[in-house]
Coordinates of C-alpha atoms and ligand atoms in Angstrom, one line a residue:
M1 CA 0.0 0.0 0.0
H2 CA 1.3 3.4 -1.0
L3 CA 2.3 5.6 2.0
F4 CA 0.1 8.4 0.7
N5 CA -2.9 6.1 0.6
I6 CA -2.2 4.9 4.1
I7 CA -2.0 8.4 5.5
L8 CA -5.1 9.5 3.6
S9 CA -7.2 6.6 4.7
V10 CA -6.0 6.8 8.3
S11 CA -6.8 10.5 8.5
V12 CA -10.3 9.9 7.1
F13 CA -10.8 7.4 9.8
I14 CA -9.6 9.7 12.5
V15 CA -12.1 12.3 11.4
V16 CA -15.0 10.0 10.6
Q17 CA -14.6 7.3 13.3
G18 CA -12.9 9.2 16.1
D19 CA -10.2 6.5 16.1
D20 CA -7.0 7.4 17.8
D21 CA -3.6 7.4 16.2
F22 CA -2.6 4.7 13.8
L23 CA -0.1 2.2 15.2
Y24 CA 2.8 1.4 12.9
D25 CA 4.1 -1.9 14.2
T26 CA 4.1 -5.6 13.3
F27 CA 2.2 -8.5 14.8
P28 CA 4.0 -11.1 16.9
E29 CA 6.1 -13.4 14.8
D30 CA 3.9 -16.4 15.4
F31 CA 0.7 -14.4 14.6
L32 CA -1.4 -16.3 12.0
W33 CA -3.4 -14.9 9.1
G34 CA -6.3 -16.6 7.4
T35 CA -9.5 -16.3 5.5
A36 CA -12.8 -18.2 5.8
T37 CA -15.8 -19.6 4.1
S38 CA -18.6 -22.1 5.0
S39 CA -19.9 -25.1 3.1
Y40 CA -23.5 -24.0 2.3
Q41 CA -22.3 -20.5 1.4
I42 CA -19.8 -21.6 -1.3
E43 CA -20.0 -25.3 -2.3
G44 CA -23.2 -25.6 -4.3
A45 CA -23.7 -29.1 -5.7
W46 CA -26.6 -29.3 -3.3
N47 CA -28.0 -32.6 -4.6
V48 CA -24.9 -34.1 -6.3
D49 CA -22.9 -37.2 -5.7
G50 CA -25.1 -38.5 -2.9
K51 CA -25.2 -35.4 -0.7
G52 CA -28.3 -35.4 1.6
E53 CA -30.6 -32.4 2.0
N54 CA -30.0 -29.9 4.8
I55 CA -32.1 -27.3 6.5
W56 CA -30.7 -24.5 4.3
D57 CA -31.6 -26.4 1.2
T58 CA -35.1 -26.7 2.4
F59 CA -35.4 -23.2 3.7
S60 CA -34.0 -21.5 0.6
H61 CA -36.2 -23.6 -1.7
E62 CA -39.2 -22.2 0.1
S63 CA -40.4 -19.0 -1.6
G64 CA -40.0 -15.7 0.2
K65 CA -37.4 -16.9 2.7
V66 CA -34.3 -15.5 1.0
A67 CA -33.9 -12.2 -1.0
N68 CA -34.7 -12.8 -4.6
N69 CA -35.5 -16.4 -3.7
D70 CA -31.7 -17.1 -4.1
T71 CA -30.5 -20.5 -3.1
G72 CA -27.2 -22.1 -2.4
D73 CA -27.9 -24.8 -5.0
I74 CA -24.8 -23.6 -7.0
A75 CA -23.4 -20.8 -4.9
C76 CA -19.7 -20.3 -5.9
D77 CA -19.7 -23.9 -7.1
S78 CA -16.6 -24.6 -4.9
Y79 CA -17.5 -28.3 -5.0
N80 CA -16.1 -28.1 -8.5
N81 CA -13.9 -25.0 -8.3
Y82 CA -12.0 -25.8 -5.1
A83 CA -8.7 -25.9 -6.9
E84 CA -9.2 -22.3 -8.0
D85 CA -10.0 -21.3 -4.4
I86 CA -6.8 -22.8 -3.2
Q87 CA -4.9 -20.8 -5.8
L88 CA -6.6 -17.6 -4.5
L89 CA -5.5 -18.6 -1.0
K90 CA -2.0 -19.2 -2.2
D91 CA -2.0 -15.8 -3.9
L92 CA -3.1 -14.1 -0.7
G93 CA -0.2 -15.8 1.1
V94 CA -2.4 -16.7 4.2
D95 CA -1.2 -19.2 6.7
F96 CA -4.6 -21.0 7.1
Y97 CA -8.0 -21.5 5.5
R98 CA -11.0 -21.8 7.7
F99 CA -13.8 -23.8 6.0
S100 CA -16.7 -26.0 7.2
L101 CA -17.8 -29.6 6.5
S102 CA -21.2 -30.1 5.0
W103 CA -22.6 -32.6 7.4
A104 CA -25.1 -33.9 4.9
R105 CA -22.5 -34.3 2.2
L106 CA -20.6 -36.6 4.5
L107 CA -23.5 -38.2 6.2
P108 CA -26.7 -37.8 4.1
T109 CA -29.0 -38.7 6.9
G110 CA -26.8 -37.1 9.6
R111 CA -26.1 -40.5 11.1
V112 CA -22.7 -42.2 10.9
D113 CA -24.1 -45.6 9.7
Q114 CA -24.5 -44.3 6.1
P115 CA -21.5 -42.3 5.0
N116 CA -21.2 -40.9 1.6
Q117 CA -17.8 -41.8 0.0
A118 CA -18.0 -38.9 -2.6
G119 CA -18.2 -36.4 0.3
I120 CA -15.3 -38.0 2.1
D121 CA -13.3 -37.9 -1.1
Y122 CA -14.1 -34.2 -1.6
Y123 CA -12.8 -33.1 1.8
N124 CA -9.8 -35.4 1.6
T125 CA -8.8 -33.8 -1.7
L126 CA -9.4 -30.3 -0.4
I127 CA -7.4 -30.9 2.8
N128 CA -4.5 -32.7 1.0
E129 CA -4.3 -30.0 -1.7
L130 CA -4.3 -27.2 0.9
L131 CA -1.5 -28.9 2.8
E132 CA 0.5 -29.4 -0.4
E133 CA 0.3 -25.6 -0.8
D134 CA 1.4 -25.1 2.8
I135 CA -2.0 -23.8 3.8
I136 CA -3.3 -25.1 7.1
P137 CA -6.9 -26.3 7.2
M138 CA -9.0 -25.0 10.1
V139 CA -12.2 -27.0 10.0
T140 CA -15.6 -26.1 11.4
L141 CA -17.9 -29.1 12.0
Y142 CA -21.1 -27.1 12.1
H143 CA -21.7 -23.9 10.1
W144 CA -25.5 -24.1 10.3
D145 CA -26.4 -26.7 7.6
L146 CA -28.1 -29.3 9.8
P147 CA -29.1 -32.5 7.8
K148 CA -32.8 -32.3 7.2
D149 CA -33.5 -35.8 8.6
L150 CA -32.0 -34.7 11.9
Y151 CA -34.2 -31.6 11.9
D152 CA -37.2 -33.8 11.2
Q153 CA -36.2 -35.7 14.4
G154 CA -36.4 -32.6 16.5
G155 CA -33.2 -30.7 15.6
W156 CA -31.4 -28.9 18.4
E157 CA -34.5 -29.3 20.6
N158 CA -33.9 -33.0 20.7
E159 CA -31.6 -34.0 23.5
E160 CA -30.4 -37.0 21.4
M161 CA -28.5 -34.5 19.3
V162 CA -25.8 -34.4 21.9
Q163 CA -24.7 -37.9 21.0
I164 CA -25.6 -37.6 17.3
F165 CA -23.3 -34.6 17.0
N166 CA -20.6 -36.3 19.0
E167 CA -20.7 -39.3 16.7
Y168 CA -20.4 -37.0 13.7
A169 CA -17.5 -35.3 15.3
I170 CA -15.7 -38.6 16.0
F171 CA -16.4 -39.6 12.4
A172 CA -14.6 -36.4 11.2
F173 CA -11.7 -36.8 13.6
E174 CA -11.2 -40.3 12.5
L175 CA -11.2 -39.5 8.8
F176 CA -9.4 -36.2 8.8
G177 CA -7.7 -35.7 12.1
D178 CA -4.4 -37.1 11.0
R179 CA -4.0 -33.9 8.9
V180 CA -6.5 -31.4 10.5
K181 CA -5.0 -29.9 13.7
W182 CA -7.5 -27.1 14.2
W183 CA -11.2 -28.0 14.8
I184 CA -14.1 -25.7 15.6
T185 CA -17.2 -27.5 16.8
F186 CA -19.9 -24.8 16.2
N187 CA -19.8 -21.5 14.4
E188 CA -21.7 -18.8 16.2
P189 CA -24.3 -20.7 18.2
Y190 CA -25.9 -17.3 19.1
V191 CA -26.7 -16.5 15.4
F192 CA -28.0 -19.9 14.3
I193 CA -30.1 -20.2 17.4
V194 CA -31.5 -16.7 17.7
Y195 CA -32.0 -16.1 14.0
G196 CA -33.0 -19.6 13.1
M197 CA -35.2 -20.6 16.0
G198 CA -36.0 -17.2 17.6
E199 CA -36.6 -14.7 14.8
G200 CA -37.2 -17.2 12.0
Y201 CA -35.2 -15.4 9.2
H202 CA -32.6 -18.2 9.1
A203 CA -33.2 -21.9 8.6
P204 CA -35.1 -23.7 10.0
G205 CA -37.3 -20.6 10.3
L206 CA -38.8 -21.2 13.8
E207 CA -40.2 -18.3 15.8
S208 CA -39.7 -19.0 19.4
P209 CA -37.7 -16.1 20.7
G210 CA -38.2 -16.7 24.4
E211 CA -38.4 -20.5 24.8
I212 CA -36.8 -22.8 22.1
I213 CA -33.8 -20.6 21.8
Y214 CA -32.8 -21.4 25.4
T215 CA -33.4 -25.1 25.2
A216 CA -31.6 -25.4 21.8
A217 CA -28.6 -23.5 23.2
H218 CA -28.6 -25.9 26.1
T219 CA -28.3 -28.9 23.8
V220 CA -25.7 -27.2 21.6
L221 CA -23.5 -26.5 24.6
K222 CA -23.7 -30.1 25.8
A223 CA -23.0 -31.4 22.2
H224 CA -20.0 -29.1 22.0
A225 CA -18.6 -30.3 25.3
E226 CA -19.1 -34.0 24.3
A227 CA -17.2 -33.5 21.1
W228 CA -14.4 -31.7 22.9
H229 CA -14.1 -34.6 25.4
S230 CA -14.1 -37.1 22.6
Y231 CA -11.3 -35.3 20.9
D232 CA -9.4 -34.8 24.2
E233 CA -9.7 -38.4 25.3
L234 CA -9.6 -40.4 22.1
F235 CA -7.7 -38.3 19.5
R236 CA -5.6 -35.7 21.1
P237 CA -3.0 -38.2 22.4
T238 CA -2.2 -39.3 18.8
Q239 CA -3.4 -36.4 16.7
N240 CA -2.2 -33.6 19.0
G241 CA -4.4 -30.9 17.6
N242 CA -6.7 -28.2 19.0
I243 CA -10.4 -28.0 19.3
G244 CA -12.6 -25.1 20.3
I245 CA -15.8 -23.2 19.6
T246 CA -16.3 -19.9 17.7
L247 CA -18.6 -17.4 19.4
D248 CA -19.7 -14.0 18.1
T249 CA -20.7 -10.7 19.4
D250 CA -21.0 -7.1 18.6
W251 CA -19.3 -4.8 21.1
K252 CA -21.8 -3.1 23.3
E253 CA -20.6 0.4 24.2
P254 CA -22.4 2.2 27.0
L255 CA -24.3 5.1 25.6
T256 CA -23.1 7.4 28.4
D257 CA -20.8 6.9 31.3
S258 CA -23.7 6.6 33.8
P259 CA -23.6 3.6 36.1
E260 CA -26.9 2.4 34.5
D261 CA -25.5 2.4 31.0
I262 CA -22.3 0.7 32.0
E263 CA -24.3 -2.0 33.7
A264 CA -26.5 -2.3 30.7
S265 CA -23.5 -2.8 28.5
E266 CA -22.2 -5.5 30.8
R267 CA -25.6 -7.2 30.8
G268 CA -25.8 -7.0 27.0
M269 CA -22.4 -8.6 26.7
Q270 CA -23.4 -11.4 29.1
F271 CA -26.6 -12.1 27.2
S272 CA -24.8 -12.3 23.8
L273 CA -21.2 -13.6 24.4
G274 CA -21.6 -14.7 28.0
W275 CA -24.5 -17.0 27.3
F276 CA -22.1 -19.4 25.6
A277 CA -18.7 -18.2 26.9
N278 CA -19.5 -18.3 30.6
P279 CA -20.3 -22.0 30.6
I280 CA -17.1 -22.8 28.6
H281 CA -14.6 -20.1 29.4
G282 CA -15.9 -18.4 32.5
S283 CA -17.1 -19.5 35.9
G284 CA -19.3 -22.3 34.6
G285 CA -23.1 -22.3 33.8
Y286 CA -25.0 -19.4 32.5
P287 CA -24.1 -15.8 33.6
A288 CA -25.7 -14.9 36.9
V289 CA -27.5 -11.9 35.3
M290 CA -29.1 -14.1 32.7
K291 CA -30.4 -16.5 35.3
E292 CA -31.7 -13.7 37.4
K293 CA -33.4 -11.7 34.6
I294 CA -35.0 -14.7 32.8
A295 CA -36.3 -16.2 36.1
E296 CA -37.8 -12.9 37.1
K297 CA -39.5 -12.3 33.8
S298 CA -40.7 -15.9 33.4
A299 CA -42.4 -15.6 36.8
Q300 CA -44.0 -12.4 35.8
Q301 CA -45.2 -14.0 32.6
G302 CA -46.9 -16.8 34.4
Y303 CA -44.3 -19.6 33.9
E304 CA -43.9 -22.1 36.7
Q305 CA -40.2 -22.2 36.2
S306 CA -37.5 -20.1 34.4
R307 CA -37.5 -20.4 30.6
L308 CA -33.7 -20.7 30.9
P309 CA -32.9 -24.4 31.6
E310 CA -30.4 -25.3 34.4
F311 CA -27.4 -27.4 34.1
T312 CA -26.8 -30.1 36.8
A313 CA -23.6 -29.6 38.7
E314 CA -22.1 -32.5 36.8
E315 CA -23.1 -31.0 33.4
E316 CA -21.7 -27.6 34.4
A317 CA -18.4 -29.2 35.3
R318 CA -18.3 -31.3 32.0
I319 CA -18.8 -28.1 29.9
L320 CA -16.4 -25.9 31.7
G321 CA -13.0 -25.6 30.1
T322 CA -13.9 -27.3 26.9
S323 CA -12.2 -25.0 24.4
D324 CA -8.5 -24.9 23.7
F325 CA -8.8 -21.4 22.5
F326 CA -11.3 -18.5 22.4
G327 CA -12.7 -18.4 18.8
L328 CA -14.2 -15.0 18.1
N329 CA -16.2 -13.6 15.2
H330 CA -16.9 -9.9 15.3
Y331 CA -18.4 -7.4 12.8
S332 CA -20.0 -4.4 14.4
T333 CA -20.8 -2.3 17.5
A334 CA -23.9 -0.9 19.2
M335 CA -24.5 1.7 21.8
V336 CA -26.4 0.4 24.8
Q337 CA -28.6 1.8 27.6
G338 CA -30.7 0.1 30.2
E339 CA -34.5 -0.4 30.3
N340 CA -36.8 -2.3 32.6
T341 CA -39.9 -3.7 31.0
V342 CA -41.7 -7.1 30.9
A343 CA -43.1 -7.9 27.5
P344 CA -46.3 -10.0 27.5
E345 CA -44.7 -12.4 25.0
P346 CA -41.4 -13.9 26.2
S347 CA -38.5 -12.8 24.1
Y348 CA -34.8 -12.9 24.3
L349 CA -34.6 -9.3 23.3
D350 CA -36.9 -8.3 26.1
D351 CA -35.1 -10.5 28.6
R352 CA -31.9 -8.5 28.2
D353 CA -33.4 -5.2 29.4
I354 CA -31.3 -3.1 27.1
I355 CA -32.0 -0.7 24.3
T356 CA -29.4 -0.7 21.5
S357 CA -28.8 2.1 19.0
V358 CA -26.1 3.3 16.7
N359 CA -24.2 6.6 16.8
E360 CA -25.4 8.8 13.9
T361 CA -21.8 9.6 12.9
W362 CA -21.0 5.9 12.2
I363 CA -20.9 4.9 8.6
G364 CA -21.8 1.3 7.7
C365 CA -23.5 -1.1 5.4
D366 CA -26.6 -3.0 6.6
F367 CA -25.8 -4.6 9.9
V368 CA -22.1 -3.7 9.9
Y369 CA -21.2 -0.3 11.3
V370 CA -17.5 0.6 11.0
V371 CA -16.4 1.1 14.6
P372 CA -12.8 -0.2 14.7
W373 CA -12.2 0.7 18.3
G374 CA -15.2 -1.6 19.2
L375 CA -13.1 -4.6 18.4
R376 CA -10.3 -3.4 20.6
N377 CA -12.8 -2.8 23.5
L378 CA -14.2 -6.2 22.9
L379 CA -10.8 -7.9 23.0
N380 CA -10.1 -6.1 26.2
W381 CA -13.4 -7.2 27.7
I382 CA -12.8 -10.8 26.8
T383 CA -9.3 -10.6 28.2
N384 CA -10.5 -9.2 31.5
T385 CA -13.6 -11.3 31.8
Y386 CA -12.1 -14.7 30.9
D387 CA -8.7 -14.5 32.4
R388 CA -6.7 -13.6 29.3
P389 CA -7.5 -16.4 27.0
N390 CA -5.7 -17.0 23.8
I391 CA -8.0 -15.4 21.3
Y392 CA -8.3 -16.6 17.7
I393 CA -10.3 -14.1 15.6
T394 CA -12.1 -16.5 13.2
E395 CA -14.1 -13.9 11.3
N396 CA -14.2 -10.2 10.7
G397 CA -15.2 -8.4 7.6
M398 CA -17.2 -5.7 5.8
C399 CA -20.1 -5.9 3.3
D400 CA -21.5 -4.0 0.4
Y401 CA -24.4 -4.1 -2.0
N402 CA -22.4 -3.6 -5.1
A403 CA -20.1 -5.6 -7.2
T404 CA -17.2 -3.2 -7.2
L405 CA -13.7 -4.4 -7.5
N406 CA -12.4 -1.1 -6.1
D407 CA -13.7 -1.8 -2.6
E408 CA -11.8 1.0 -0.8
H409 CA -14.4 0.9 2.0
R410 CA -13.5 -2.8 2.7
V411 CA -9.8 -1.9 2.6
N412 CA -10.4 0.9 5.2
Y413 CA -12.4 -1.5 7.3
Y414 CA -9.6 -4.2 7.3
R415 CA -6.9 -1.6 7.9
S416 CA -8.6 0.0 10.8
Y417 CA -9.9 -3.2 12.4
T418 CA -6.6 -5.1 12.2
N419 CA -4.8 -2.0 13.5
N420 CA -7.1 -2.1 16.6
V421 CA -6.2 -5.8 17.0
L422 CA -2.5 -4.8 16.9
K423 CA -3.2 -2.1 19.6
A424 CA -5.0 -4.7 21.7
I425 CA -1.9 -6.9 21.5
K426 CA 0.8 -4.4 21.7
L427 CA -0.6 -1.7 23.9
D428 CA -3.2 -3.6 26.0
G429 CA -1.6 -7.0 26.4
C430 CA -4.4 -9.1 24.9
D431 CA -3.3 -12.5 23.7
V432 CA -4.7 -12.5 20.2
R433 CA -3.1 -15.1 17.9
S434 CA -4.9 -15.0 14.6
Y435 CA -7.0 -12.9 12.3
T436 CA -9.4 -14.3 9.7
A437 CA -10.9 -12.1 7.0
W438 CA -14.5 -13.0 6.1
S439 CA -14.7 -14.0 3.4
L440 CA -12.4 -15.4 0.7
L441 CA -15.3 -15.1 -1.8
D442 CA -18.5 -13.3 -2.4
N443 CA -21.0 -16.0 -1.5
F444 CA -24.5 -16.9 -0.4
E445 CA -25.1 -14.5 2.4
W446 CA -27.9 -16.4 4.1
A447 CA -31.2 -14.4 4.1
Y448 CA -29.6 -11.7 1.9
G449 CA -28.9 -14.2 -0.8
Y450 CA -26.3 -12.8 -3.3
D451 CA -27.2 -9.2 -2.7
L452 CA -24.9 -8.6 0.2
R453 CA -21.2 -9.3 -0.5
F454 CA -18.3 -9.8 1.9
G455 CA -15.7 -11.3 -0.5
L456 CA -12.0 -10.4 -1.0
H457 CA -12.8 -11.9 -4.4
H458 CA -15.7 -10.9 -6.6
V459 CA -17.7 -13.8 -7.9
D460 CA -19.9 -13.4 -11.0
F461 CA -23.0 -15.4 -10.1
E462 CA -24.5 -14.8 -13.6
D463 CA -21.8 -16.8 -15.2
P464 CA -22.0 -20.6 -15.0
A465 CA -18.2 -20.8 -14.5
R466 CA -18.5 -18.5 -11.4
P467 CA -15.3 -16.6 -12.3
R468 CA -13.4 -15.1 -9.3
T469 CA -11.7 -11.7 -9.5
P470 CA -9.6 -10.2 -6.8
K471 CA -10.8 -6.9 -5.3
A472 CA -8.6 -4.2 -3.9
S473 CA -9.1 -5.7 -0.5
A474 CA -7.5 -8.9 -1.6
E475 CA -4.4 -7.0 -2.5
F476 CA -4.6 -5.2 0.8
I477 CA -4.8 -8.5 2.8
R478 CA -1.9 -9.9 0.7
Q479 CA 0.3 -7.0 1.6
L480 CA -0.8 -7.1 5.3
V481 CA 0.1 -10.8 5.5
A482 CA 3.4 -10.3 3.7
D483 CA 4.3 -7.4 6.1
N484 CA 2.8 -9.2 9.2
G485 CA 1.2 -5.8 10.0
F486 CA 2.1 -2.2 9.5
P487 CA 5.9 -1.7 9.6
E488 CA 7.0 1.9 9.9
P489 CA 7.0 3.1 6.2
E490 CA 10.7 4.0 6.3
V491 CA 11.7 0.8 8.0
K492 CA 9.7 -1.1 5.4
T493 CA 11.6 0.6 2.5
Q494 CA 14.9 -0.3 4.1
N495 CA 14.0 -4.0 4.7
L496 CA 12.4 -4.7 1.4
N497 CA 14.6 -7.7 0.8
Q498 CA 14.4 -9.2 4.2
V499 CA 12.8 -12.6 4.4
K500 CA 10.5 -13.3 7.2
P501 CA 11.1 -16.4 9.3
K502 CA 7.6 -17.8 8.9
E503 CA 8.5 -21.4 8.4
F504 CA 9.1 -22.2 12.0
V505 CA 5.8 -20.5 12.9
R506 CA 3.9 -22.5 10.3
A507 CA 5.4 -25.8 11.4
K508 CA 4.3 -25.0 15.0
F509 CA 0.7 -24.1 13.9
R510 CA 0.4 -27.1 11.7
S511 CA 1.6 -29.5 14.4
G512 CA -1.0 -28.0 16.7
T513 CA 1.3 -26.7 19.3
Q514 CA 0.3 -23.2 20.3
Ligands
BGC1 C1 -21.2 -16.0 9.7 C2 -21.0 -16.0 8.2 C3 -21.7 -14.8 7.6 C4 -21.0 -13.6 8.1 C5 -21.6 -12.3 7.6 C6 -21.1 -14.6 10.3 O1 -22.2 -14.4 11.2 O2 -20.5 -16.9 10.4 O3 -21.6 -17.2 7.8 O4 -21.6 -14.9 6.2 O5 -21.2 -13.5 9.5 O6 -22.9 -12.1 7.9

């Protein structure tokens, strides 16, 4: 990136976003850079080679569920174009690629007794070819595409899913764990539960914002813990990898510095991140403030017991500590203030007793407001709340509604957000170890279909070949990775020919030692 451009963009951010000074420095030597996708969003081939149907196939095929009635039937056709995707990753120079397994492609019914060889072959090839290119696979087991048969048997409301998911996880560890050293059980339980079973605008489209969401989350937390224990006991001794969960949250900034708003911000964080993080990374079980609020409101709404289920002491202990790292996805920030109401209809949003808003000076696109310091505050909050965990940022990115290749707004987003990650590490002492740009490609953006784009690479969805073209942001990420951050411009010029000692770092990450 040209110095003039850096200065220009930074100064724009200082004015527009109120961000403080840009930090010229590099990331720790063993910091890792990656980019991510998920199976349903890119693979296509929805009914090819023995793949079973999943809830996103069903949901997107129903009229009116997704913008323009778009579906993931073909998406980026990465089932056929994976080699091209690997080439793009290679061009970016990233250390790792985070992708997810399509459960129904591997196990069409969701159960391990009927595996699909073509699905196994597909992921074996993908993993092997990534490794050949020195790109480390980071594999998510569940990025929202539940096999339809399992949904028909009750989905995440069915307690049996704890064991069914565990069996699927063991199946994946057995097949791929000799080469995959980084596993993520669930991607963003908050989103697939609240949007899919609370609000209904994600698959499977249930609308139970005050009841099912809590029971489904309960099952998901137990399923995650069982998979972690299976890995820990049966596979870690020989495979020596890492397994964790990826949680997501916006940063919730207090609207004012009044004690009420500060408390509301903390409550909001506990209801979003703490819901899943406290049982795993925190003190165990749900956050006290969630238990208190939901019990209180449930009683006022005429329930005999709290809508938030309770873990037994044994379950609480089994879930606690079941993540080798703190996987974090983050996109945006909201301002938060307190309120105190009881809605007649139970709802997660009401249970929180907060009002969220955005600052009118913030620029953004759809649900992503560009508030780079929000990520730094969030990293500090996680560091303070969960005893300085090792944080792996597994998603962060910016959207737009147009197909421009000159995506300067995305470049600015990446530059300012990664710079705040750097500040969190260097100035605040947070232990952040990776950054993942979402996404490698423009792809099927869930309820937005192909309207909303997050890619470093443009994909032409009108063309059957789905050609990929790098955007300006791809070049920015390539340079960022090559520089491992933002070296002082003068220093960078002097050291142009210096080779970075990355090999050692890669070997460490690939072998799974942190
Ligand atoms: C999800 C991705 C999604 C992205 C942008 C995250 O919530 O993990 O699947 O595309 O955000 O909305």
